[in-house]
Coordinates of C-alpha atoms and ligand atoms in Angstrom, one line a residue:
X8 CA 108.1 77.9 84.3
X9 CA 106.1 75.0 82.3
X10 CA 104.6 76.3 79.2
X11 CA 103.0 74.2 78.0
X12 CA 102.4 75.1 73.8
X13 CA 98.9 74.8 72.8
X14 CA 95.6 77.8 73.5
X15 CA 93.3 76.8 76.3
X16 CA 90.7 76.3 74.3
X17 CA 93.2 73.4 72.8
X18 CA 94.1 72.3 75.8
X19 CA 90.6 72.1 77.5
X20 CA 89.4 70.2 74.1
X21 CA 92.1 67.1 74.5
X22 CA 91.3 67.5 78.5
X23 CA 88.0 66.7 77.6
X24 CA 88.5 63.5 76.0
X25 CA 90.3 61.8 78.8
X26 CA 87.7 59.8 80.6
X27 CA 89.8 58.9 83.5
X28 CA 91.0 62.2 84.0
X29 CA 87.2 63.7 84.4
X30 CA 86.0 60.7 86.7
X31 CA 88.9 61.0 89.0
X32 CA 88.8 64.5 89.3
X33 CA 85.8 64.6 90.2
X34 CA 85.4 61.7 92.9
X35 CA 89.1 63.5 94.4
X36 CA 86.9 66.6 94.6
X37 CA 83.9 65.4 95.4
X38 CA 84.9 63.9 98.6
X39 CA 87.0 67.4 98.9
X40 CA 83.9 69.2 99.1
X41 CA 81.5 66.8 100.8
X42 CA 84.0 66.2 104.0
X43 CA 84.6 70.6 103.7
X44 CA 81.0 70.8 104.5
X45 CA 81.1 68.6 107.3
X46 CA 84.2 70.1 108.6
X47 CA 82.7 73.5 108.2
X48 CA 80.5 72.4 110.1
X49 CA 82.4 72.0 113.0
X50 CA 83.6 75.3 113.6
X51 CA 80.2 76.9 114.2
X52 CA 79.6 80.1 112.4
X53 CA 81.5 79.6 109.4
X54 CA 80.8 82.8 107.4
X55 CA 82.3 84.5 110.7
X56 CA 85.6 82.7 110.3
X57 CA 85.5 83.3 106.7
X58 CA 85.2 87.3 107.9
X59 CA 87.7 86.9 110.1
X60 CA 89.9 85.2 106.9
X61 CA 89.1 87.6 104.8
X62 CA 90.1 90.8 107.7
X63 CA 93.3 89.6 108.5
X64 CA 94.7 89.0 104.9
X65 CA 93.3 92.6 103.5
X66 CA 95.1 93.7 106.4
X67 CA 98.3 91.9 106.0
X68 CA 97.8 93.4 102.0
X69 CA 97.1 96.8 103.5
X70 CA 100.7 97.5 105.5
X71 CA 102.8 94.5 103.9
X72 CA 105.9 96.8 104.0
X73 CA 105.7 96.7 107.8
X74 CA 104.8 93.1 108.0
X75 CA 107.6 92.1 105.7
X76 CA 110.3 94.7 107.3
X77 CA 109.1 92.5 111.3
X78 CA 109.2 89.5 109.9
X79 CA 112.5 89.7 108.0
X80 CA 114.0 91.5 111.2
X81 CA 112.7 88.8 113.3
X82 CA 114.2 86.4 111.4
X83 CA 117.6 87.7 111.4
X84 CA 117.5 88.2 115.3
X85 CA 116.8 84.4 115.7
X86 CA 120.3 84.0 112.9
X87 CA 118.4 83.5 109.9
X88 CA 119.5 84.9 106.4
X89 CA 116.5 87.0 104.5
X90 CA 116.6 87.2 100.5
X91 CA 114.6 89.5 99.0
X92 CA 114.1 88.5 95.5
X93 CA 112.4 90.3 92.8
X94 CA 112.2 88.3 89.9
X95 CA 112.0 84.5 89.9
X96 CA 115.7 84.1 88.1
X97 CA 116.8 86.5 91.2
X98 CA 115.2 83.8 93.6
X99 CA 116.5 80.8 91.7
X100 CA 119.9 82.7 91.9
X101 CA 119.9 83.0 95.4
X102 CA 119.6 78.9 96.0
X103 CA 121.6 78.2 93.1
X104 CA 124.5 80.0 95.5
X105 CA 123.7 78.1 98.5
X106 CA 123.8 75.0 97.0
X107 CA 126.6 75.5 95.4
X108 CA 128.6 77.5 99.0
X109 CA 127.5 73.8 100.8
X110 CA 128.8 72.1 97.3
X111 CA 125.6 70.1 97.4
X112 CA 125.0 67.1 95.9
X113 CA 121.0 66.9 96.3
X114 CA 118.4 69.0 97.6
X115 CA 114.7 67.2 99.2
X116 CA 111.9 69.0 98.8
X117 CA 108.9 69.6 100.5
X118 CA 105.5 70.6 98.6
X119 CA 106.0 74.3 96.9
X120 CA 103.8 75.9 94.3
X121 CA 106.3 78.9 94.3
X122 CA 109.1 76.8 93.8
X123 CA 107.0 74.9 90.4
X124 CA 106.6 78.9 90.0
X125 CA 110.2 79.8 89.8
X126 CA 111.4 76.8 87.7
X127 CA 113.8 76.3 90.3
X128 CA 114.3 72.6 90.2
X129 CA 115.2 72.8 86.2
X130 CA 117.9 75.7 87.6
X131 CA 119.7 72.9 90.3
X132 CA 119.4 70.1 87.7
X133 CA 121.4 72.5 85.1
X134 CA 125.0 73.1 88.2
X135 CA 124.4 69.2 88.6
X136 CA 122.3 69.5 92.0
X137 CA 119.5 66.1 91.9
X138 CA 116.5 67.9 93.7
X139 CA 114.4 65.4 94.8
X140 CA 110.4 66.0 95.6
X141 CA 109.4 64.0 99.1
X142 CA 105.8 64.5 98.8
X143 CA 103.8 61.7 97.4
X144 CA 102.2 63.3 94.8
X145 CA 104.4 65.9 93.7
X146 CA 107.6 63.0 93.7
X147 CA 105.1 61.0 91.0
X148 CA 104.4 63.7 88.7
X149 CA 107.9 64.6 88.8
X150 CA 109.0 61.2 87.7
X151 CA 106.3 61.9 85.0
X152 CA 108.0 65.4 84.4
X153 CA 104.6 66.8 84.5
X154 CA 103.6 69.8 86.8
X155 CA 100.8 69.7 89.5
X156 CA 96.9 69.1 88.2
X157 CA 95.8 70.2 91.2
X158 CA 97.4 73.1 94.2
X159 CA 96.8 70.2 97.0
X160 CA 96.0 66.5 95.3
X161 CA 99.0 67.3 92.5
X162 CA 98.9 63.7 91.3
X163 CA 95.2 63.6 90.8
X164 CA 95.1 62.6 87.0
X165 CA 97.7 59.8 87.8
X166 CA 95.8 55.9 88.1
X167 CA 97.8 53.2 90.0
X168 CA 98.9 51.8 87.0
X169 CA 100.8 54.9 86.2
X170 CA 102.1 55.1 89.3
X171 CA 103.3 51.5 89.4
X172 CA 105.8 52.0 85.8
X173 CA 106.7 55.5 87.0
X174 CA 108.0 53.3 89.9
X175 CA 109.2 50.3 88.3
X176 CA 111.4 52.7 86.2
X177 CA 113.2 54.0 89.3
X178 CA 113.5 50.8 90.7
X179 CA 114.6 48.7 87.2
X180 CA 111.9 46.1 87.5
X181 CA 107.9 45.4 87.6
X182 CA 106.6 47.3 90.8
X183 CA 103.3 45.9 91.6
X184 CA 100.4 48.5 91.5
X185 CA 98.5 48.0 94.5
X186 CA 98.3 50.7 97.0
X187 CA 100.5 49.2 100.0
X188 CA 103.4 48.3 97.4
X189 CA 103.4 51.4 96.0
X190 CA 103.5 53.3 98.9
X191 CA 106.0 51.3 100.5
X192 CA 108.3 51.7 97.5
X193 CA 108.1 55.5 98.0
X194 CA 108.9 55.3 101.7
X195 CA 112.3 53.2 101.1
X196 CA 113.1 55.4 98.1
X197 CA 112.4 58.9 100.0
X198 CA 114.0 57.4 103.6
X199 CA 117.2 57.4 101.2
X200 CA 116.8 60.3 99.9
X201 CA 116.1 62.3 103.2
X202 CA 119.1 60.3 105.0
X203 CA 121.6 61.7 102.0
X204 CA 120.2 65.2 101.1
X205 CA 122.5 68.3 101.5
X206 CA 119.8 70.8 101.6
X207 CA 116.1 71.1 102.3
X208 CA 113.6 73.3 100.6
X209 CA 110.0 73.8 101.8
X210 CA 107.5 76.4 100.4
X211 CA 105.8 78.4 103.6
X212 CA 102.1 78.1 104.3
X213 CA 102.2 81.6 106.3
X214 CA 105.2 83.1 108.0
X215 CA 104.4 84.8 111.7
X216 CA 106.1 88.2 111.6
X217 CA 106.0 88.9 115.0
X218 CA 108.1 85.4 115.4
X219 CA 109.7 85.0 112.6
X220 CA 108.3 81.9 112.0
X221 CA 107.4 80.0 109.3
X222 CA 104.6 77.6 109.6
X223 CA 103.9 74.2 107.2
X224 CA 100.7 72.5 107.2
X225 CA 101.4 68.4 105.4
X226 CA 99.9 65.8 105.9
X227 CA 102.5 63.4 104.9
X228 CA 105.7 63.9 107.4
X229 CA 108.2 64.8 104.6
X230 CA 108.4 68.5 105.7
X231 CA 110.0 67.8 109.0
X232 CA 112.1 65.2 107.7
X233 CA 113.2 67.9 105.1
X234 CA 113.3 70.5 107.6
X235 CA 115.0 69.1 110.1
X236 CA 117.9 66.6 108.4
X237 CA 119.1 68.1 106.1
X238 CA 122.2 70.7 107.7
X239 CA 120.9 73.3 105.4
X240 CA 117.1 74.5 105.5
X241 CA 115.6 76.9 102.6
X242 CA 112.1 78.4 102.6
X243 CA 110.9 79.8 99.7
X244 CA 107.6 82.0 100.2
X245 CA 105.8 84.2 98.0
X246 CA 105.6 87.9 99.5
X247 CA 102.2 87.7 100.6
X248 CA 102.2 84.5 102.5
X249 CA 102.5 86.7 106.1
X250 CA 100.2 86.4 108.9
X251 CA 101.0 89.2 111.9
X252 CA 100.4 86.8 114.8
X253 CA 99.7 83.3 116.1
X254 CA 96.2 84.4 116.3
X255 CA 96.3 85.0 112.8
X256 CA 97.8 81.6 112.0
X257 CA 95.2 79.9 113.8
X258 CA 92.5 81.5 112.2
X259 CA 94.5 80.0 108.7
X260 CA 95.2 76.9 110.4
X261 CA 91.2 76.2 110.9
X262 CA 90.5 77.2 107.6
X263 CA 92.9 76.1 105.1
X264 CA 92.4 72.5 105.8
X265 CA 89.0 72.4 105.8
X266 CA 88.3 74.6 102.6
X267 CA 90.9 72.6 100.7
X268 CA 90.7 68.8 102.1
X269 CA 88.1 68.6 104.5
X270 CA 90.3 68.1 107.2
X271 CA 89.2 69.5 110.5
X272 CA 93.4 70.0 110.6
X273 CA 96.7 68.5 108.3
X274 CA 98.0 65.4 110.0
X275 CA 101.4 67.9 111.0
X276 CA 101.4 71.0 111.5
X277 CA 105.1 72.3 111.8
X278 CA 106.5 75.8 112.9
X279 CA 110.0 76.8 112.3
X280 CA 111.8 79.6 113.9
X281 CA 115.2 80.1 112.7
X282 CA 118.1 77.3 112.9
X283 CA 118.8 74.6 115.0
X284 CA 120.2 76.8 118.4
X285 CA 122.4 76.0 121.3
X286 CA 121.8 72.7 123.1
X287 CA 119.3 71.9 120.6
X288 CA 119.3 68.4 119.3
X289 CA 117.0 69.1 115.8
X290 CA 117.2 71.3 113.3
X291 CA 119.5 73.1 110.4
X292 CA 122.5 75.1 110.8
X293 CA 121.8 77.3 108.2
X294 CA 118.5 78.5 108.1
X295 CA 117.3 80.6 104.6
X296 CA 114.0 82.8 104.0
X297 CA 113.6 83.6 100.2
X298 CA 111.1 86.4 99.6
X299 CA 109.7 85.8 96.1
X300 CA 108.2 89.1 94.6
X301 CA 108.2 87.8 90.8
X302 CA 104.9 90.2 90.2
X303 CA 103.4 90.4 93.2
X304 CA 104.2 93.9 93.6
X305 CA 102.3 94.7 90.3
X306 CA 99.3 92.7 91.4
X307 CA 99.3 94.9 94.9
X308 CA 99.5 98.2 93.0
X309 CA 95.7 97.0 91.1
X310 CA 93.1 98.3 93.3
X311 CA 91.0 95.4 90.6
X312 CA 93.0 92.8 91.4
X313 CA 95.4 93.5 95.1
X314 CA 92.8 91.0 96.8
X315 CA 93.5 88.1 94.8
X316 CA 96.8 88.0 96.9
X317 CA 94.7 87.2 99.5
X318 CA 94.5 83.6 98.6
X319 CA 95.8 80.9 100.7
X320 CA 96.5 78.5 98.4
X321 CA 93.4 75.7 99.7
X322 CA 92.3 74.5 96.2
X323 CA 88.6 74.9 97.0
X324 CA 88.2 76.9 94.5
X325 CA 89.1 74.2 91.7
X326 CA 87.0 71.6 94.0
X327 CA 83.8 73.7 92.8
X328 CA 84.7 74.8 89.5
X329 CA 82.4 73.4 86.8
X330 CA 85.6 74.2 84.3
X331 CA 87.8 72.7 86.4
X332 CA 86.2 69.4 87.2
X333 CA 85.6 68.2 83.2
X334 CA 89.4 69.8 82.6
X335 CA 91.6 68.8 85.1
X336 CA 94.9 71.4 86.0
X337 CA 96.9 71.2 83.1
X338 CA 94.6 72.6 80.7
X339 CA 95.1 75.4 82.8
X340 CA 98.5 75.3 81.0
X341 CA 100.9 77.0 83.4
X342 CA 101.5 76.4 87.4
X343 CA 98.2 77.5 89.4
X344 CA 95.0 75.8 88.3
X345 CA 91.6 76.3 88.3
X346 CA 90.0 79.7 89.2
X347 CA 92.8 81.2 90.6
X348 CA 94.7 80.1 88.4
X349 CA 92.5 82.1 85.5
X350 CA 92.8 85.3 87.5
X351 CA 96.8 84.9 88.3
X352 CA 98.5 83.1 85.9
X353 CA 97.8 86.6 83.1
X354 CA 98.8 89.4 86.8
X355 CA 102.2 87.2 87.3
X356 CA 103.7 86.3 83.9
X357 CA 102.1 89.8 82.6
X358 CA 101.5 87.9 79.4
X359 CA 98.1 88.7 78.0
X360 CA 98.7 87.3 74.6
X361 CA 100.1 84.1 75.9
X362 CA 97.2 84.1 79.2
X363 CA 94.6 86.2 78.2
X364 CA 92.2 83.3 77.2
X365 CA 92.0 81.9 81.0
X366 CA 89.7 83.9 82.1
X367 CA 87.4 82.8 79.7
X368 CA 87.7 79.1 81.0
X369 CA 84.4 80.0 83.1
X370 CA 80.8 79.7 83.9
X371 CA 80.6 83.0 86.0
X372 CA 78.8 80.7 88.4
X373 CA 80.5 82.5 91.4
X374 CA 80.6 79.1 93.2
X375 CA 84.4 79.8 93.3
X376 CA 83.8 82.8 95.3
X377 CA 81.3 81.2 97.4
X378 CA 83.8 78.6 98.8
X379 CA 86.4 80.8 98.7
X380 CA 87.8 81.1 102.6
X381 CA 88.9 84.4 102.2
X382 CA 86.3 85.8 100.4
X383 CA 88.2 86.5 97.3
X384 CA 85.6 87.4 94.6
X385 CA 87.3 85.4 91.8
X386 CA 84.4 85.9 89.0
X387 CA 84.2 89.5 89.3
X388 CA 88.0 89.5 89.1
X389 CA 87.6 86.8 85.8
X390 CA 85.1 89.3 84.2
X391 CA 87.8 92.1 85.1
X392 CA 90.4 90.1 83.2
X393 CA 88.1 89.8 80.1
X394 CA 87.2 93.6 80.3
X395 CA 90.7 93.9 79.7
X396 CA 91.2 91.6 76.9
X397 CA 88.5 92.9 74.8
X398 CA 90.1 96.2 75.6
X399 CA 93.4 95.5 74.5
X400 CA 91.9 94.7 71.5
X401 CA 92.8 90.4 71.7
X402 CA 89.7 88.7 71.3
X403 CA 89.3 87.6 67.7
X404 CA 88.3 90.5 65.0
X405 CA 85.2 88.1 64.3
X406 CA 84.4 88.6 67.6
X407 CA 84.2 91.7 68.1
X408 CA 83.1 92.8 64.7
X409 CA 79.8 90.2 66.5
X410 CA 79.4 92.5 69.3
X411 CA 79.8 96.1 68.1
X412 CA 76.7 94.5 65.5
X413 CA 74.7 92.9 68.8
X414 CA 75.7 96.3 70.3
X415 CA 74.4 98.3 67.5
X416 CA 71.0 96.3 67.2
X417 CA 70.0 96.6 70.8
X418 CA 70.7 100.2 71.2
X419 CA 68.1 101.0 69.5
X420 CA 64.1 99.8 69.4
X421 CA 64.1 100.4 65.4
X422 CA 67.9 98.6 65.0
X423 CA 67.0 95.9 67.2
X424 CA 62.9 95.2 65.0
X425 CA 65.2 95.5 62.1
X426 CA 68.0 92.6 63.0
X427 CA 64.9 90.5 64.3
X428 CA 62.9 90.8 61.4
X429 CA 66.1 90.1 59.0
X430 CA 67.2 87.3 61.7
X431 CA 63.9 85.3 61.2
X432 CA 64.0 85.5 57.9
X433 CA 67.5 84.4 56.7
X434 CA 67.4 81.2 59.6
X435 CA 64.5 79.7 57.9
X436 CA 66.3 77.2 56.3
X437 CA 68.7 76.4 58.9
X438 CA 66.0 75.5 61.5
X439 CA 65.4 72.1 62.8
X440 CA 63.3 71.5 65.6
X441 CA 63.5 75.4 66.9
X442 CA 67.1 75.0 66.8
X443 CA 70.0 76.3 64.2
X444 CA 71.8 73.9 62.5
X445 CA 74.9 72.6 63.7
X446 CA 76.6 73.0 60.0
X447 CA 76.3 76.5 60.2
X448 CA 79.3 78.6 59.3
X449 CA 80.8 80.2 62.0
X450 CA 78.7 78.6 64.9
X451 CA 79.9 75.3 64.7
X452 CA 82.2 75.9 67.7
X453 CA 78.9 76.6 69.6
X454 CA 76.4 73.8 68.2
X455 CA 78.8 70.9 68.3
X456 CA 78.5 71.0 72.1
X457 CA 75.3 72.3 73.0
X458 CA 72.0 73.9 71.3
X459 CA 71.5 77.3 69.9
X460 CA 67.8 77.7 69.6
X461 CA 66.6 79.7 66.6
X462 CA 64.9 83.2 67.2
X463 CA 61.0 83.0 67.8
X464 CA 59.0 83.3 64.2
X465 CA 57.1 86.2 66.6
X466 CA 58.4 88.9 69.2
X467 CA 57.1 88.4 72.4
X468 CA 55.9 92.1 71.8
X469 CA 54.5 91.7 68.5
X470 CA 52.4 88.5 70.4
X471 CA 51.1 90.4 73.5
X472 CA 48.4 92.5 72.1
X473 CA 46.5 89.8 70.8
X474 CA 47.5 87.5 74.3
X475 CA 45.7 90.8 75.8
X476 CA 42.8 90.9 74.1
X477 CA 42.2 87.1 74.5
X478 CA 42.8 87.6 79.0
X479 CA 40.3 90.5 79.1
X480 CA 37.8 88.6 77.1
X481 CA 38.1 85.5 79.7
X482 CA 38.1 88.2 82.4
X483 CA 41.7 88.0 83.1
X484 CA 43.2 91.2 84.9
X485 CA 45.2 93.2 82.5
X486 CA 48.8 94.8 83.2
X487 CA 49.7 96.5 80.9
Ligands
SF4_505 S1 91.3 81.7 95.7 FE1 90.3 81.2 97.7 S2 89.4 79.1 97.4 FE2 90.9 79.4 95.7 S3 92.8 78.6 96.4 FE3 92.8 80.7 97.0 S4 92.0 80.8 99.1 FE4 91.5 78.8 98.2

C-alpha cells in the first residue's frame, strides 16, 4: 500500500501547481470522453446497456456466495488451484509461496489495480523475486517508483522526456525521447523479460463462473505473453470481479472499453480457462486464482455503500471529474483515483482519520454518476461518506462550531433577522466591490481562490414591500 504522507487538501494544492500535469490530463481525458460518446453511440440505446450493466452486477452482489462457490468449483474441475484470501498480507502470502515452491527468479506482470492494492510487488522484491510490470504505462511509473495517476492511462502525468531518462537509466546511456525510440526500447526490454520470467501475474477484468474463466481486456499484448510463457500463471482478482455467464461478459466487454477509452473494444480480448491441458501447445502448467477479500466483505454488508462494488474498474468516472482533471491521481493519495477512489479508498483501508477527507475532493456535480456504466451513484455515496465524517465528529471543531451557528440562525425567522442584521453590520469594512475581503481571518482558504460576495445591505424580504407597491402602481399583477 502507497501512502503517500501529506492531507488531500495538501496534496490537491501542489497538484495544482503542475501545469503539465493539468494540460495532459485533461487532453488524455478529453479524447477519453469525446471518442466514449462516439462509441456509445454505436451500440444503440445506450441507457439500455447501461441497465443491463447495472442488473447483472447488483445481481452478481446479491448471491456472490453462490457465484464465488461455481466459479471456484469450476476452476478446480478444469485443475486450477483457488486461494481465498482475506486480508491483503494473506493474498501477498499466498504468491510469496508460489514463487518461492517454483524458486523463482522473476515474475512479469500484467496491468492489476488489486495487485498496486495489496503491495504485493514490494512483498517479492523483499524474498529477492524482480517482478517486472509489462504494461507500458504501469512498467514507466514503476521505474519512477510512483503508483498509477489514472485506473487505465497510469502513466498520464509522465511527458516524453520523463520517459526518455527513466529509460536511459535502465539502458546506461541517453535514450532519445521520441515516440518510436521509446517504444522500441520497451519492446526489446520486455521481449527479455517475458522470454526469462518464472511466473506470470495478471489482475482479472471479470471471471465467468459458469466456466471458470477468467477474462482480460489489454490493449497492448503483454497479458498473453504473461499468460501464456511463463510455466506458472497467477490471477489475482478482487471478490467482486464475477460475471455468471458469457452473456454477462459480453454485456462488460461492450461497455468497459467504451466508458473508459472509447474503444468500440480493447485491441485483445483474452479468456483463460485453467492450465495449459493435454495436447495443448500454449499455456501454464500451474494455473492460480487468488480471491482478494481485503474489505470487500465490509463494503457488501453496507446497504449505503454494497453498490459501489459494482464498479468495473473503466476510469470514466475520473475522465469527467472536475476534481480530477485539475488534480491528476496522486492527489488522490492512495491506489484508486478519482471518484471512486473518494468513495473506496476510506470502505477498504477503514481509515477515516487517514481517508476521511476524499470525499470532500468534489463538486457534487453528479457527472460521475452520469457516465458511470453501471449506474453506480458515486455523489450520493460521497455525500454518505461526509455524513459520516461529520458524524464521527472529524471535521475541524471550527467547522462545526460554523454550522451548529448557520444551523442555529436559520432555524428560526427571529435567529436568522438577527445574524443578518449583525452580519451586515460588522462586514462593512471588509467590503470591496460587493465582495469580503480576501485578508479576512478565517476565510482566506476560501477567498484566495474564488469570491465570497458580501451579504446584501437589504433582505430581499425587507425590499419586496416597497418593489410591490411600485408593480401595482405601473399596473403590474401582484403575487403575493
Ligand atoms: S465507478 Fe463507474 S465509472 Fe467509475 S471506474 Fe467504476 S464503473 Fe467506471
Amino acid at each position: 500500500m502507497t501512502v503517500h504522507p501529506a492531507t488531500m487538501k495538501e496534496r490537491a494544492a501542489e497538484a495544482l501547481h503542475n501545469d503539465f500535469l493539468r494540460e495532459a490530463v485533461k487532453i488524455t481525458t478529453d479524447k477519453f470522453f469525446a471518442g466514449k460518446a462516439l462509441a456509445q453511440r454505436s451500440l444503440g440505446d445506450w441507457e439500455a446497456w447501461r441497465e443491463r450493466g447495472r442488473a447483472i452486477r447488483a445481481h452478481v452482489l446479491a448471491h456472490l456466495d453462490y457465484y464465488l462457490g461455481q466459479l471456484i468449483d469450476q476452476v478446480k474441475s478444469r485443475g486450477g488451484k483457488v486461494h481465498l484470501c482475506e486480508t491483503a498480507e494473506d493474498a501477498v502470502q499466498v504468491i510469496v509461496d508460489i514463487a518461492r515452491a517454483r524458486n523463482a527468479r522473476s515474475v512479469i506482470k500484467s496491468k492489476s489495480m488489486v495487485t498496486e492494492e495489496i503491495q504485493l510487488n514490494k512483498a517479492l522484491e523483499a524474498i529477492g523475486v524482480r517482478a517486472v510490470e509489462t504494461d507500458l504505462g504501469e512498467y514507466i511509473i514503476q521505474l519512477a517508483h510512483e503508483t498509477p495517476s489514472h485506473i487505465i492511462a497510469p502513466a498520464i502525468h509522465k511527458t516524453k522526456k520523463d520517459v526518455a531518462e527513466l529509460f536511459s537509466q535502465v539502458a546506461g546511456k541517453p535514450i532519445k525521447d521520441d515516440t518510436d525510440t521509446l517504444t522500441n526500447f520497451a519492446r526489446q526490454k520486455l521481449r527479455e523479460e517475458f522470454l526469462t520470467g518464472d511466473i506470470g501475474i495478471t489482475g482479472c477484468n471479470f471471471a465467468v463462473a459458469e466456466t471458470g474463466s477468467v477474462a482480460l481486456f489489454t490493449n497492448e499484448g503483454n497479458g498473453r505473453m504473461v499468460t501464456t510463457l511463463p510455466p506458472v500463471h497467477v490471477v489475482v482478482m478482487g471478490m467482486e470481479r464475477v460475471v455468471p455467464t458469457f452473456e454477462d461478459l459480453e454485456v462488460m466487454m461492450n461497455l468497459l472499453p467504451r466508458s473508459g477509452t472509447g474503444q468500440k473494444l480493447t485491441s485483445y480480448v483474452t479468456v483463460i480457462t485453467g492450465p495449459r491441458r493435454e495436447g495443448e501447445v500454449d499455456g501454464p502448467e500451474e494455473f492460480h486464482l487468488v480471491i482478494v477479500d481485503n474489505g470487500r466483505s465490509r463494503i457488501l454488508r453496507d446497504p449505503e455503500f454494497r453498490e459501489a462494488l459494482q464498479c468495473i474498474r473503466c476510469g470514466a468516472c475520473l475522465n469527467v471529474c472536475p476534481v480530477y482533471r485539475q488534480i491528476g491521481g496522486h492527489a488522490y493519495g492512495w491506489v484508486y483515483p478519482g471518484p471512486i477512489g473518494a468513495v473506496i479508498t476510506p470502505l477498504l483501508t477503514d481509515d477515516l482519520d487517514r481517508w476521511g477527507d476524499l470525499p470532500y475532493a468534489s463538486s457534487l456535480c453528479a457527472a460521475c454518476a452520469e457516465a458511470c456504466p453501471v449506474k453506480i451513484p458515486l455523489h450520493d455515496m460521497l455525500v454518505r461518506h461526509r455524513v459520516r465524517y461529520v458524524a464521527a465528529g472529524k471535521t475541524p471543531p471550527a467547522e462545526r462550531m460554523a454550522f451548529r451557528l448557520y444551523k442555529r440562525a436559520f432555524t428560526s425567522p427571529r435567529r436568522y433577522r438577527l445574524a443578518f442584521k449583525t452580519a451586515v453590520t460588522f462586514q462593512r469594512p471588509l467590503v470591496k466591490d460587493r465582495h469580503l475581503s480576501a485578508r479576512l481571518p478565517g476565510l482566506a482558504g476560501w477567498t484566495a481562490g474564488r469570491d465570497f460576495p458580501a451579504a446584501a445591505p437589504k433582505r430581499f424580504r425587507d425590499l419586496w414591500p416597497g418593489l410591490a407597491a411600485e408593480a401595482r402602481q405601473m399596473g403590474g399583477a401582484d403575487h403575493e
